[in-house]
mmCIF file of C-alpha atoms in Angstrom:
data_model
loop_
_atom_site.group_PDB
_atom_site.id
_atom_site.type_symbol
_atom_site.label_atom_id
_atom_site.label_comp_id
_atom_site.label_asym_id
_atom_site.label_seq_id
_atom_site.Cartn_x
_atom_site.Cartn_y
_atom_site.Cartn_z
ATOM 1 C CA UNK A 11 -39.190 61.318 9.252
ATOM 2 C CA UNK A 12 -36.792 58.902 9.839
ATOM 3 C CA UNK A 13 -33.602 57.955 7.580
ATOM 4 C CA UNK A 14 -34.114 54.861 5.528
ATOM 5 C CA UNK A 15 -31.433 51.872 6.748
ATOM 6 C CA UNK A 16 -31.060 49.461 3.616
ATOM 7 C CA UNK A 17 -29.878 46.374 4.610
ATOM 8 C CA UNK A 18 -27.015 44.446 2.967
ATOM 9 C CA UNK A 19 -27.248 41.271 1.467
ATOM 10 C CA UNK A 20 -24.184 39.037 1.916
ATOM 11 C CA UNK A 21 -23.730 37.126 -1.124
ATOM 12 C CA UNK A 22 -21.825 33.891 -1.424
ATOM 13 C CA UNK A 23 -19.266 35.675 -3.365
ATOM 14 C CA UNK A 24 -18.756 38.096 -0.801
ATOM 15 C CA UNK A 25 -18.443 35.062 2.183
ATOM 16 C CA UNK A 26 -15.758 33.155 -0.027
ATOM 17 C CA UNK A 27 -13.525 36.992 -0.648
ATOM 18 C CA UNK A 28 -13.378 37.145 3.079
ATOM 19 C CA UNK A 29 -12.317 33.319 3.130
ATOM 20 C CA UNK A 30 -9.532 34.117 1.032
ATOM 21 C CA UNK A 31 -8.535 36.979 1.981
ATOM 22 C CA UNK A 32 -8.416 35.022 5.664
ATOM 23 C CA UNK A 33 -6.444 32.138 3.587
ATOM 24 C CA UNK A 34 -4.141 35.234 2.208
ATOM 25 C CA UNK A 35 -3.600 36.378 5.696
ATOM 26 C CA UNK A 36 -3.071 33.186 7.432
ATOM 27 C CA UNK A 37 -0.773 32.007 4.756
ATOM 28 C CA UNK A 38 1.391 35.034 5.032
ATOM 29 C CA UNK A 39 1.610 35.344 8.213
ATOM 30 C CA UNK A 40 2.518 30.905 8.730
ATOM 31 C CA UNK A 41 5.364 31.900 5.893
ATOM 32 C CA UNK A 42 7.039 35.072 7.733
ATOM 33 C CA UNK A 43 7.179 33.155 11.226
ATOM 34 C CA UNK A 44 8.243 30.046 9.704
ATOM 35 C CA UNK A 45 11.230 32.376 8.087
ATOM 36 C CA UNK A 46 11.502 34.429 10.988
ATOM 37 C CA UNK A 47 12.133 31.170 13.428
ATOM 38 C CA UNK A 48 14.506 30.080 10.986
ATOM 39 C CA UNK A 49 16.242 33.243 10.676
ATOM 40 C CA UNK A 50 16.438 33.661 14.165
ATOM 41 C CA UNK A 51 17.660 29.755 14.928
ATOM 42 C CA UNK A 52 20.585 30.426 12.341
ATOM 43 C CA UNK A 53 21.440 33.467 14.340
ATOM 44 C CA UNK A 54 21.974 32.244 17.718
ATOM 45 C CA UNK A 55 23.452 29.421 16.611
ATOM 46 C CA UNK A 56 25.967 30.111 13.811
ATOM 47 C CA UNK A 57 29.615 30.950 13.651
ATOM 48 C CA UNK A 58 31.314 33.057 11.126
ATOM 49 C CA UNK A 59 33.716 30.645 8.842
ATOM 50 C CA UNK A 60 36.279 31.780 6.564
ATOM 51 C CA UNK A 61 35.687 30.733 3.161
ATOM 52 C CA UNK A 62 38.681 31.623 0.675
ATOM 53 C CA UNK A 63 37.006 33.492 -2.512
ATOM 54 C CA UNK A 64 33.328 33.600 -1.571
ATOM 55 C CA UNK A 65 31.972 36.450 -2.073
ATOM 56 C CA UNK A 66 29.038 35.919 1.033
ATOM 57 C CA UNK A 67 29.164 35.882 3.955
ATOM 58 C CA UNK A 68 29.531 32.276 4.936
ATOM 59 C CA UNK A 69 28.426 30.902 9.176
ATOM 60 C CA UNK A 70 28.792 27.572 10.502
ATOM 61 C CA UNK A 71 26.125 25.657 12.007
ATOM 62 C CA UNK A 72 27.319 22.707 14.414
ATOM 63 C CA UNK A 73 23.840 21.506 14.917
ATOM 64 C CA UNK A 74 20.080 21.077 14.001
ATOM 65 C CA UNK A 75 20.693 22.305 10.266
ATOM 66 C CA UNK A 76 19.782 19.324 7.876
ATOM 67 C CA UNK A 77 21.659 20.485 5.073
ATOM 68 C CA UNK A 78 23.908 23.854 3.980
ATOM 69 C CA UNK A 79 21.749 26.440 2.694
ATOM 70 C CA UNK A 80 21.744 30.432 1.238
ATOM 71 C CA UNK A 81 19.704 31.958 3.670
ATOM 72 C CA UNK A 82 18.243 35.743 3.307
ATOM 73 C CA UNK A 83 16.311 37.808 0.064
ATOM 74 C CA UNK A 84 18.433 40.933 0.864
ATOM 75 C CA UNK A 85 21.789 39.666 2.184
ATOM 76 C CA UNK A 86 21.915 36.451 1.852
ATOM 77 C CA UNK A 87 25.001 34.200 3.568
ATOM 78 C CA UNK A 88 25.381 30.823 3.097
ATOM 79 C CA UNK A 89 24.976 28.270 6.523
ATOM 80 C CA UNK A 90 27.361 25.072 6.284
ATOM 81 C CA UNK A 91 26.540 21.857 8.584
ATOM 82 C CA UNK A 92 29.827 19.993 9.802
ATOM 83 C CA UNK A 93 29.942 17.752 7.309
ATOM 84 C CA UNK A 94 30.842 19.796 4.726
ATOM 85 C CA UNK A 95 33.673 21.413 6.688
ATOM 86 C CA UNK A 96 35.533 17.897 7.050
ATOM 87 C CA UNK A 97 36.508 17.768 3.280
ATOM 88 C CA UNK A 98 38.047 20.452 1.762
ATOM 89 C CA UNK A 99 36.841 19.240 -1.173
ATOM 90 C CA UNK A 100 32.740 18.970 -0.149
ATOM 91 C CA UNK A 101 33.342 22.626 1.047
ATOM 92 C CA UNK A 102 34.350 23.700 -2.420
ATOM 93 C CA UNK A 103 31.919 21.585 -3.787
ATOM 94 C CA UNK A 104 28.993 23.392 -1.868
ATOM 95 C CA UNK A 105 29.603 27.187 -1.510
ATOM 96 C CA UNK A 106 29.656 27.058 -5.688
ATOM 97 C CA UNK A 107 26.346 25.343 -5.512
ATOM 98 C CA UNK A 108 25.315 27.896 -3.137
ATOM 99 C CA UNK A 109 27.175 30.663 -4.884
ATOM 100 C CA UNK A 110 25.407 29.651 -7.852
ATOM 101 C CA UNK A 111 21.370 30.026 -5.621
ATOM 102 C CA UNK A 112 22.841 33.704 -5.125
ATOM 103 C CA UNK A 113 23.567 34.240 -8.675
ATOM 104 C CA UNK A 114 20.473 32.504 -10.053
ATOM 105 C CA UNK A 115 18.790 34.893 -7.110
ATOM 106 C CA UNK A 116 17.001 31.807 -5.867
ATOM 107 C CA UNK A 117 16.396 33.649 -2.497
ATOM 108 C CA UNK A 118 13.533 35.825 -4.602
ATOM 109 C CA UNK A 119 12.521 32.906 -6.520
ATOM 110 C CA UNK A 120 11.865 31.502 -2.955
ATOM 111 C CA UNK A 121 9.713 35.024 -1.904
ATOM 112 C CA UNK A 122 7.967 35.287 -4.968
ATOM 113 C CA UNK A 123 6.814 31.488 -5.066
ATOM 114 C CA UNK A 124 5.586 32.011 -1.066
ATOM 115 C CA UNK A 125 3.745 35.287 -2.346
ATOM 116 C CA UNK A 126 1.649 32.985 -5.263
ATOM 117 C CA UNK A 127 1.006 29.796 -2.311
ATOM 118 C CA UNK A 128 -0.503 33.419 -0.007
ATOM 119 C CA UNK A 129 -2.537 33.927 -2.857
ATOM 120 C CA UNK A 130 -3.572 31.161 -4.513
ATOM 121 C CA UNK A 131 -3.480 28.577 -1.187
ATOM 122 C CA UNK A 132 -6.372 27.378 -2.322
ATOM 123 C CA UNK A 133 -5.144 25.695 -5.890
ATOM 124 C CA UNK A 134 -3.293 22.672 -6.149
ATOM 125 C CA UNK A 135 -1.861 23.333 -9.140
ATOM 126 C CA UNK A 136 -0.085 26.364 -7.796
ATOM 127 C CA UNK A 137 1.264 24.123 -4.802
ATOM 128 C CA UNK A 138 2.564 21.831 -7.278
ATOM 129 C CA UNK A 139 4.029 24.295 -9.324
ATOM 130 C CA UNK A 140 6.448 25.688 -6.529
ATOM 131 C CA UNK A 141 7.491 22.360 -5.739
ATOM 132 C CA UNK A 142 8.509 21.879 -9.273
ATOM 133 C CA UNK A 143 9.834 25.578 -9.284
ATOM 134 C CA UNK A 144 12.043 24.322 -6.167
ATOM 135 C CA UNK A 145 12.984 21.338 -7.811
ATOM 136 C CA UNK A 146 14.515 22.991 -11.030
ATOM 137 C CA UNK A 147 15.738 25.793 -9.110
ATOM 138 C CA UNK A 148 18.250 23.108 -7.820
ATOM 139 C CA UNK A 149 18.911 21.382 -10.834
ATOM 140 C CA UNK A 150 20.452 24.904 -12.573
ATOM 141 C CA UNK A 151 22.026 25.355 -9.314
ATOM 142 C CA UNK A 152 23.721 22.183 -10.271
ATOM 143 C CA UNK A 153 24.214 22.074 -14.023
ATOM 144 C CA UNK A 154 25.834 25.927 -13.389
ATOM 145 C CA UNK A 155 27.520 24.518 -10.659
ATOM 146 C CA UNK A 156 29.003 21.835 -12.637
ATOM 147 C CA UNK A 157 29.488 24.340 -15.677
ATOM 148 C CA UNK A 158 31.873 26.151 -13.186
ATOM 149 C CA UNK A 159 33.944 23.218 -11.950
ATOM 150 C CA UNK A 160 34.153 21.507 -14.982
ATOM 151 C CA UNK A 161 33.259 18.154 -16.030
ATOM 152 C CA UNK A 162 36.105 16.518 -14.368
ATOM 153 C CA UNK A 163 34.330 17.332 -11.256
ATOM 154 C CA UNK A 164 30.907 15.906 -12.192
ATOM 155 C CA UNK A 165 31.649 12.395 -9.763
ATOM 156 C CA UNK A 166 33.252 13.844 -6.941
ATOM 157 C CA UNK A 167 30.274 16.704 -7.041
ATOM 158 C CA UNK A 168 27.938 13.735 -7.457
ATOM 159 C CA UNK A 169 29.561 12.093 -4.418
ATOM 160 C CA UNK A 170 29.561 15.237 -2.329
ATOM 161 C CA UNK A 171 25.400 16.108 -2.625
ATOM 162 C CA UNK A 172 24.940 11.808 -1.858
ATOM 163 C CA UNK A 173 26.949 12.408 1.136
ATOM 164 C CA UNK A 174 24.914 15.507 1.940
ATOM 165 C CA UNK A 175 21.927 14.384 1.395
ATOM 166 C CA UNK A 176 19.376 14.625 4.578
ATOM 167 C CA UNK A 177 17.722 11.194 5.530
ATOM 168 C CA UNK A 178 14.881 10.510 7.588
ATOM 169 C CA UNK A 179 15.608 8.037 9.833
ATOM 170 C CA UNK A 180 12.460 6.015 9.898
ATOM 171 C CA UNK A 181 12.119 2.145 9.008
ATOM 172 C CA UNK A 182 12.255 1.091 5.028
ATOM 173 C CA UNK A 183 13.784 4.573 4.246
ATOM 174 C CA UNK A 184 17.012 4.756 2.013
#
């Protein structure tokens, strides 16, 4: 006698698990070499600046970085463009808004939002949520920021992130 061979159905249900889990995997994976390129472009192109009282490390980039960031969920340093170097005052301005992304731990905010897009690429409403997520994650930066400086600093701190601020340079943008 010969063994019986029952055949599988393939449900629906099982075809759209595999399409997520393919989502899950592609979305991961775009995530960690979008970091990793990032990473890895802040490497080769940064050079270690001496920041008075910061307690990170801090690098200066001379080109291709839009704006200063904190860069890195287990060490993270903070990455400085020119333009905040040429004011002593932008400078202190922007490593307390960045101090303040290490202290809210914004760099884990930023891994656990990419972890719920892997999952859940599918839903809008989770895309729209880690925008807003971003969003308020740098208006605390800035009210704690401000908080820190004091409110005799809230123009000039104004001034500084308008001065920072990256533009596109295309026709009938501000």
């Amino acid at each position: 006698s010969y063994p019986v061979i029952r055949e599988r159905v393939v449900t629906a249900a099982d075809l759209l698990t595999v399409l997520w889990l393919i989502g899950i995997a592609a979305m991961a994976v775009w995530f960690l070499v979008t970091n990793l390129r990032f990473w890895q472009k802040l490497r080769r192109t940064r050079a270690p600046y001496a920041a008075e009282n910061c307690r990170y490390p801090v690098y200066l980039v001379e080109a291709g970085l839009p704006s200063p960031c904190l860069f890195g969920p287990v060490r993270p340093a903070i990455y400085l463009t020119p333009a905040v170097v040429a004011s002593p005052e932008r400078l202190r301005h922007v490593l307390a808004h960045e101090t303040a992304h290490a202290r809210h731990l914004d760099p884990l905010w930023s891994l656990l939002r990419s972890v719920c897009l892997a999952v859940y690429w599918f839903d809008p409403l989770v895309w729209i949520a880690a925008i807003v997520s971003r969003r308020d994650c740098e208006l605390a930066c800035d009210e704690g920021t401000l908080r820190r400086l004091g409110e005799a600093e809230r123009l000039p701190y104004g001034q500084t992130l308008l001065r920072l601020i990256p533009v596109a340079r295309r026709p009938g943008n501000p």
